[in-house]
Amino acid sequence: MLLPNPYTTTQGDTWDLIAYRLWNDETRMHLLLAANPQQQEVAVFSAGVVLNVPELPAAAPAATLPPWRR
């Protein structure tokens, strides 16, 4: 599901930087890529590109996480 507030890029944004700004986790950039297939070839954005921001997947229940992740 896409959030009602899309992200508008600033000059020089990259996928990992946007993911870090949105979620404090650059490793979630794959979620942004999946939600914006029309922009997948872009490495560095110009200003003003509007991107869809997906909802983060629900966290795994603590019982299924390894002990060091609980």
PDB file of C-alpha atoms in Angstrom:
ATOM      1  CA  MET A   1       0.000   0.000   0.000  1.00  0.00           C
ATOM      2  CA  LEU A   2       1.287   3.471  -0.834  1.00  0.00           C
ATOM      3  CA  LEU A   3       1.292   6.254   1.690  1.00  0.00           C
ATOM      4  CA  PRO A   4      -0.742   9.374   0.938  1.00  0.00           C
ATOM      5  CA  ASN A   5       2.404  11.529   1.168  1.00  0.00           C
ATOM      6  CA  PRO A   6       4.771  10.896  -1.719  1.00  0.00           C
ATOM      7  CA  TYR A   7       8.420  11.931  -1.508  1.00  0.00           C
ATOM      8  CA  THR A   8       9.652  14.746  -3.751  1.00  0.00           C
ATOM      9  CA  THR A   9      13.352  14.517  -4.506  1.00  0.00           C
ATOM     10  CA  THR A  10      15.965  17.198  -4.066  1.00  0.00           C
ATOM     11  CA  GLN A  11      18.958  17.583  -6.385  1.00  0.00           C
ATOM     12  CA  GLY A  12      21.437  14.768  -5.761  1.00  0.00           C
ATOM     13  CA  ASP A  13      19.120  12.359  -3.934  1.00  0.00           C
ATOM     14  CA  THR A  14      19.935   8.679  -4.326  1.00  0.00           C
ATOM     15  CA  TRP A  15      17.802   5.647  -3.485  1.00  0.00           C
ATOM     16  CA  ASP A  16      19.735   4.792  -0.340  1.00  0.00           C
ATOM     17  CA  LEU A  17      19.751   8.403   0.872  1.00  0.00           C
ATOM     18  CA  ILE A  18      15.983   8.666   0.424  1.00  0.00           C
ATOM     19  CA  ALA A  19      15.451   5.394   2.317  1.00  0.00           C
ATOM     20  CA  TYR A  20      17.653   6.695   5.109  1.00  0.00           C
ATOM     21  CA  ARG A  21      15.741   9.978   5.270  1.00  0.00           C
ATOM     22  CA  LEU A  22      12.380   8.221   5.349  1.00  0.00           C
ATOM     23  CA  TRP A  23      13.125   5.261   7.590  1.00  0.00           C
ATOM     24  CA  ASN A  24      16.644   5.731   9.033  1.00  0.00           C
ATOM     25  CA  ASP A  25      17.615   2.565   7.161  1.00  0.00           C
ATOM     26  CA  GLU A  26      19.272   2.726   3.761  1.00  0.00           C
ATOM     27  CA  THR A  27      18.927  -1.035   3.303  1.00  0.00           C
ATOM     28  CA  ARG A  28      15.187  -0.531   2.682  1.00  0.00           C
ATOM     29  CA  MET A  29      15.839   1.195  -0.631  1.00  0.00           C
ATOM     30  CA  HIS A  30      14.598  -1.960  -2.410  1.00  0.00           C
ATOM     31  CA  LEU A  31      11.087  -1.044  -1.191  1.00  0.00           C
ATOM     32  CA  LEU A  32      11.337   2.340  -2.912  1.00  0.00           C
ATOM     33  CA  LEU A  33      12.642   0.738  -6.100  1.00  0.00           C
ATOM     34  CA  ALA A  34       9.753  -1.734  -6.160  1.00  0.00           C
ATOM     35  CA  ALA A  35       7.210   1.072  -5.632  1.00  0.00           C
ATOM     36  CA  ASN A  36       8.704   3.195  -8.435  1.00  0.00           C
ATOM     37  CA  PRO A  37       9.533   0.910 -11.377  1.00  0.00           C
ATOM     38  CA  GLN A  38       9.430   3.838 -13.815  1.00  0.00           C
ATOM     39  CA  GLN A  39      12.460   5.365 -12.036  1.00  0.00           C
ATOM     40  CA  GLN A  40      14.571   2.224 -11.522  1.00  0.00           C
ATOM     41  CA  GLU A  41      17.235   3.311 -14.012  1.00  0.00           C
ATOM     42  CA  VAL A  42      17.904   6.564 -12.137  1.00  0.00           C
ATOM     43  CA  ALA A  43      20.963   6.578  -9.864  1.00  0.00           C
ATOM     44  CA  VAL A  44      21.067  10.260  -8.891  1.00  0.00           C
ATOM     45  CA  PHE A  45      17.847  12.261  -8.957  1.00  0.00           C
ATOM     46  CA  SER A  46      17.264  15.787 -10.097  1.00  0.00           C
ATOM     47  CA  ALA A  47      15.019  17.995  -7.977  1.00  0.00           C
ATOM     48  CA  GLY A  48      11.250  17.640  -8.158  1.00  0.00           C
ATOM     49  CA  VAL A  49      10.782  13.958  -9.017  1.00  0.00           C
ATOM     50  CA  VAL A  50       7.761  12.616  -7.131  1.00  0.00           C
ATOM     51  CA  LEU A  51       8.209   9.079  -5.808  1.00  0.00           C
ATOM     52  CA  ASN A  52       5.679   6.693  -4.322  1.00  0.00           C
ATOM     53  CA  VAL A  53       6.518   5.766  -0.738  1.00  0.00           C
ATOM     54  CA  PRO A  54       5.396   2.265   0.254  1.00  0.00           C
ATOM     55  CA  GLU A  55       4.229   1.317   3.708  1.00  0.00           C
ATOM     56  CA  LEU A  56       6.834  -0.636   5.615  1.00  0.00           C
ATOM     57  CA  PRO A  57       6.076  -4.331   6.002  1.00  0.00           C
ATOM     58  CA  ALA A  58       4.901  -5.367   9.448  1.00  0.00           C
ATOM     59  CA  ALA A  59       7.677  -6.440  11.772  1.00  0.00           C
ATOM     60  CA  ALA A  60       8.088 -10.141  12.324  1.00  0.00           C
ATOM     61  CA  PRO A  61       6.659 -11.377  15.621  1.00  0.00           C
ATOM     62  CA  ALA A  62       9.345 -11.536  18.294  1.00  0.00           C
ATOM     63  CA  ALA A  63       8.916 -15.309  18.675  1.00  0.00           C
ATOM     64  CA  THR A  64      10.148 -15.885  15.115  1.00  0.00           C
ATOM     65  CA  LEU A  65      13.192 -13.653  15.462  1.00  0.00           C
ATOM     66  CA  PRO A  66      16.550 -15.052  16.519  1.00  0.00           C
ATOM     67  CA  PRO A  67      17.497 -14.199  20.139  1.00  0.00           C
ATOM     68  CA  TRP A  68      19.945 -11.437  19.158  1.00  0.00           C
ATOM     69  CA  ARG A  69      17.158  -9.603  17.254  1.00  0.00           C
ATOM     70  CA  ARG A  70      14.503  -9.709  20.002  1.00  0.00           C
TER      71      ARG A  70
END
